[in-house]
């Protein structure tokens, strides 16, 4: 059985990474996995949350959201509903946790990097695209902080982080599911990994079905290959110079993103 | 005194209108007034809110929001704060009211068009860009509804709607203020007008200052000229065909935007 | 066509201003525009909001609300709904902005004046009555602060502020609309002005209709005359002495409104 | 020890009851216990809450609130805080329960009477003034419903309801405590009673102290005498005719308070 | 008429008190009044709420809640509804107030004892069981604080506190109503008393009926006898030693319940 | 390195399962994993949520919560905070999803089973204990529904569901982590599995670290063995008869849990 979009089972959708999409945040990346488009911004603020003050450690946190117009049929706005839904919370926490696993928070100094992942168009895999794009925005924010002379140590990032979905559809293990496959998958898994092939997070769910351990193994094979390819795309995107003028160190910390 | 961006006092910033920015909503427009970028989507749903059911009339409503990363320094997410702020409410109501003034809701049939204006990048004039772009998205949604055979009358739009800001900066009346001017304006006004030169809404505010009636008159002159030019840009943008495949009438109402 | 209440098109309803309506706030004014009755209180507290501390500047802010029993059919209580509605927010912001335009906040010292406008009975024009009455309450609070020796400069008020509605009803431009006219007006405008005839805020809206610039001009003529008359009523009301015993300066700041 | 305001221990403050204070609700009463002033409105709506529909029974419910400017130092607005406080909830429930104990809800037909008690000025005893005034507003709403021919039975009220506070201050049992006494009372009790001397509600609390049964007995003596006097004041107030024009029965149910 | 469970009118249900039900709080008591089961925990934290800091006084406060599965038919979770209901608020305030009346807050030092009463199974009288159990948990927390050397004075408790319900059912005054009786009681009263027979709180309510003063007197007789018996049960339960290892004073305050 | 509680790395804590812990829900189970104690209730209601009505399918959903007193230091009550936290949401969704994977919702008929998992005492592994106990409560609810003649098919459960945590602590892979180990684990995984050894959900997270695929494999080995043992404990517990009297089919559906 062939996939509707003509891909092989172990093939990613086309990936596009656009740095400098917005002007003000220290990092701003538009990432596309096929028709899925997520805007990932990394904003820098001096200081850390109250419970962390005086520790000498920095902080990285994330928020994920969808534009109401991003989905096939419009979804209600969470600000209007007055509460953030469970799924949104879950994904925000996943993104923050994934990025923190590859950064040395003491090297960051008492700075906070706030990641915002806003889905512009949803066609499956929004959380994995968000993680993959957020890493690139984070790397730009680190470059910006380094230029401004605000890092306690010049190399806080220990590895690159990317993520991909994998699932069982029509009885076959497939990589990077679009909405059309995701919505009828029997098993659905998201894998977050580093560019050296270690795992950060594995979340696999039987959707009204259960799955064997050997299926799990096949899914991990495909996902780790997918993450390796995404890591190459990230590295390529980061070869170009920082997309805006960089700040100069001290005494004037007045530019981009700092208050 | 010359404006920082080199414009004359009565000149608009560069305006760009991109139709079909997103795939799923019936209308989706990215509008840019210089560095201000707003994504305006028009989603169609069958039926109307409960308080309107059985009236035979349609409904048009709007929600405005900013991405946290859209502003010079990151702003907090309203969904996380758990409430929509006063400014957001005010602008959402203004957009909806402005669009409803140019549409015959009985011609629309019992359909709802939900407008979402999400600011991608903010550099002054987000509400006026939102209204101007939302009209184009609304026009596309009307085309889509017409093709689907769901309009009670084929021409519900009675005029085009556009909006522009005007203000007093450095003692001079100026059109289409960017953030740098807006933040220190003595008087600030937003004008919504039709393409035949009539007014829909006028909101002028002294910012810690008062203003004379003759200043008000000069501001209206500039604003009405600005709206006329915006109306020409809208007409130009709408000359191209609908950016996606149009539905065919009944019995299959299954495509774009309908549930 | 004659107005139902027998007034000329350019005539205000009967205006009554009662100072000292409540005992505890530094200023408390019941204002009546015909059947519309609004209680405007000005409460003084030492200090200013956190974001303003140490600036040497004072602060004036306002909240507007309706009693549930104020309207023809009972309206739900916003505290019970758990959120302040868009209209309430909008009017609260308008009142605060209007009053701040006529006060020198540095002369006020680091004191906050909180204005509360609670509508006791609503019959159109509640926001304009609120602004007009709030100015009188503010003036009394300033007198109280001056007597207590807590002003940085004895004359912080630069002008008197009043407001009135004007609209197009039955094709005619009319001043100070009661609910019966307001609910069917084609155009509706609120004008806030000073006692020297300059403008503070102009908000005009076509209600499902548009309007020409010459209609706007006629509306402004009527509104400015109306505000001039309201300014005279305010001045008259303020001729009488402060309605309660005034504090004496320092060291005992223990009386009215201070904590 | 004499009371500051010169009253005897068993004496009420001056009581004033003004019917028809507002125009729109079917009953609207301003009640004053000395400096405590509460506006009590009774609004009629057709139908009953969903959980009661089809039962043939009516419903009476109440909401209590304070204007921010009613207290010695301004209190925050519950709508702005986004939640109704515990004390407010408690008093609202007490008022509704007290009034329901004296009305035959089957005689009322499927109509709802919504009581709103809004404190204009607070000087102790606001909840007891609210109950006492609310009964008068309720009686007016019943008169209005009767005139409109909407009662299932012409006499739904079985007794008059009034309430008073009593407490131990300076070691003495005293009636109807103003704020100055209430704030330092050792024991505080509110008693709701009928005009035939039976009890509806008794709530006595030791404020950081305990009290003997004989103290309880003395408090009940004073409270029951106080309620008897309040019942006489209510009867007097209700001798005058209904303060507005009464509706005529059916088919036009379009007037006061009905939707 | 005999009671369904065979008790005499003046008889309590079987009372069981289990100390040390949970390991972490300084006091944790499961109390059972027949089928009603309430878990009462007393948690100690250093310091007091902001408004009390520097006073040298401690603080005791309480929260009451029901498990959704505690009631005959499941009740919705208040956390999911996003607000605490009026009844919950009322009972929480009652518990806190009752316990504070028997404790010398200056002897407590600047420590806070937070009482949590969570209803595991509801069969009438949950608030009175909660108060009775909470006193035992409070006594254990005091013992714990004393052992840790953190009391300003070794004996902060001036009396034991217990509570019981009493009501009129089938025309008879009865003690300690189970749900089956409570739901059809004509009069319902809760009495909180000390072990020396003085009163702390009396709350009596006619449920759609009124009651005479002599009925009130009979209810008080039964309730005071019931409280006396509950005080004996509390004393018995507290005869056993503290159920866990006690802390030793200073410098290591690291154990149970302190942060 | 030996575990503090003396267990082998691949050993579960002592597991205790008590059925019929509460009287009213159709299933009520207290499950203990060592010091972790979770009360799992399954309440039956007729009908299904609105979005599912008319489908002929039943529904199973879950809510998870902690008592404030369950944790080492007291945690704030989510009802008082007015919102359910992200972690709570996440676990509630996990429990519901896990149970739905082993039940045929069409066999259930249009009934809803609401699972409530309330943590009485937390010592690590609360979510896995909750899932394991919830399955037993669900099985009891199914028995109850079957006896009442309300199942569309007598055997809706296709497998038993249990869950266990596993992690890397002190460099060793260990099963069923108590709080003391969980709080310093480098990798943390929760596995939900059936009694036939297939997987339902796998969630593994590097806590500030990454992990290799071979570590993942070792964790899965331990977890699947742990789940197999838990499935045996569940089967044992379910050998005893239903702990209360069962209903008889129709026409009287008046008993346990149905409204």
Tab-separated table of N, CA, C and O in Angstrom, chain E residues 13 15 22 30 52 66 80 91 98 117 122 124 134-136 153 164 189 199-201 235:
chain	number	residue	atom	x	y	z
E	13	UNK	N	-24.340	8.673	65.921
E	13	UNK	CA	-23.917	7.472	65.191
E	13	UNK	C	-22.595	6.976	65.791
E	13	UNK	O	-21.961	7.680	66.583
E	15	UNK	N	-18.882	6.600	66.327
E	15	UNK	CA	-17.786	7.514	66.017
E	15	UNK	C	-16.464	6.759	66.095
E	15	UNK	O	-16.209	6.050	67.071
E	22	UNK	N	-2.246	9.415	57.471
E	22	UNK	CA	-1.229	9.687	56.448
E	22	UNK	C	0.110	9.926	57.137
E	22	UNK	O	0.157	10.366	58.279
E	30	UNK	N	-8.387	10.224	60.356
E	30	UNK	CA	-9.606	9.806	59.665
E	30	UNK	C	-10.704	9.725	60.706
E	30	UNK	O	-10.595	8.969	61.676
E	52	UNK	N	0.208	39.121	57.827
E	52	UNK	CA	0.357	38.848	59.244
E	52	UNK	C	1.810	38.867	59.669
E	52	UNK	O	2.125	38.697	60.856
E	66	UNK	N	-14.846	17.798	48.884
E	66	UNK	CA	-15.396	16.447	48.746
E	66	UNK	C	-14.703	15.765	47.585
E	66	UNK	O	-14.579	16.358	46.503
E	80	UNK	N	-11.936	21.232	38.226
E	80	UNK	CA	-12.272	21.165	36.805
E	80	UNK	C	-13.255	22.281	36.452
E	80	UNK	O	-13.155	22.905	35.397
E	91	UNK	N	-18.172	26.293	54.357
E	91	UNK	CA	-17.750	25.278	55.329
E	91	UNK	C	-16.268	25.458	55.663
E	91	UNK	O	-15.860	25.327	56.815
E	98	UNK	N	-13.829	28.095	63.708
E	98	UNK	CA	-14.088	27.294	64.914
E	98	UNK	C	-12.787	26.918	65.604
E	98	UNK	O	-12.668	27.002	66.833
E	117	UNK	N	-9.650	19.278	55.161
E	117	UNK	CA	-10.680	18.279	55.454
E	117	UNK	C	-11.234	17.772	54.131
E	117	UNK	O	-11.935	18.511	53.429
E	122	UNK	N	-19.623	10.595	51.992
E	122	UNK	CA	-20.563	11.569	52.558
E	122	UNK	C	-21.887	10.888	52.877
E	122	UNK	O	-22.518	10.302	51.998
E	124	UNK	N	-24.166	12.716	55.313
E	124	UNK	CA	-24.717	13.685	56.260
E	124	UNK	C	-23.715	14.045	57.350
E	124	UNK	O	-22.929	13.210	57.783
E	134	UNK	N	-10.784	17.563	62.788
E	134	UNK	CA	-9.736	18.558	62.589
E	134	UNK	C	-9.122	18.979	63.913
E	134	UNK	O	-7.924	19.243	64.006
E	135	UNK	N	-9.948	19.007	64.966
E	135	UNK	CA	-9.382	19.370	66.268
E	135	UNK	C	-8.315	18.354	66.681
E	135	UNK	O	-7.258	18.736	67.212
E	136	UNK	N	-8.565	17.074	66.440
E	136	UNK	CA	-7.590	16.042	66.839
E	136	UNK	C	-6.311	16.180	66.008
E	136	UNK	O	-5.192	16.079	66.528
E	153	UNK	N	4.874	29.298	73.248
E	153	UNK	CA	4.334	28.959	74.567
E	153	UNK	C	3.857	27.511	74.463
E	153	UNK	O	3.230	27.141	73.478
E	164	UNK	N	-21.654	19.017	66.057
E	164	UNK	CA	-22.647	18.002	65.709
E	164	UNK	C	-23.842	18.691	65.053
E	164	UNK	O	-24.090	19.876	65.284
E	189	UNK	N	-29.639	22.317	62.088
E	189	UNK	CA	-28.758	23.188	62.850
E	189	UNK	C	-27.414	22.511	63.072
E	189	UNK	O	-27.334	21.291	63.257
E	199	UNK	N	-20.341	27.714	73.846
E	199	UNK	CA	-20.657	27.663	72.424
E	199	UNK	C	-19.622	28.417	71.606
E	199	UNK	O	-19.088	29.453	72.032
E	200	UNK	N	-19.340	27.944	70.411
E	200	UNK	CA	-18.443	28.622	69.482
E	200	UNK	C	-19.237	29.129	68.280
E	200	UNK	O	-19.040	30.234	67.807
E	201	UNK	N	-20.143	28.297	67.829
E	201	UNK	CA	-20.916	28.689	66.645
E	201	UNK	C	-22.254	27.962	66.680
E	201	UNK	O	-22.319	26.773	67.015
E	235	UNK	N	-10.831	12.968	73.521
E	235	UNK	CA	-9.869	12.823	74.625
E	235	UNK	C	-9.314	11.397	74.646
E	235	UNK	O	-8.094	11.187	74.797
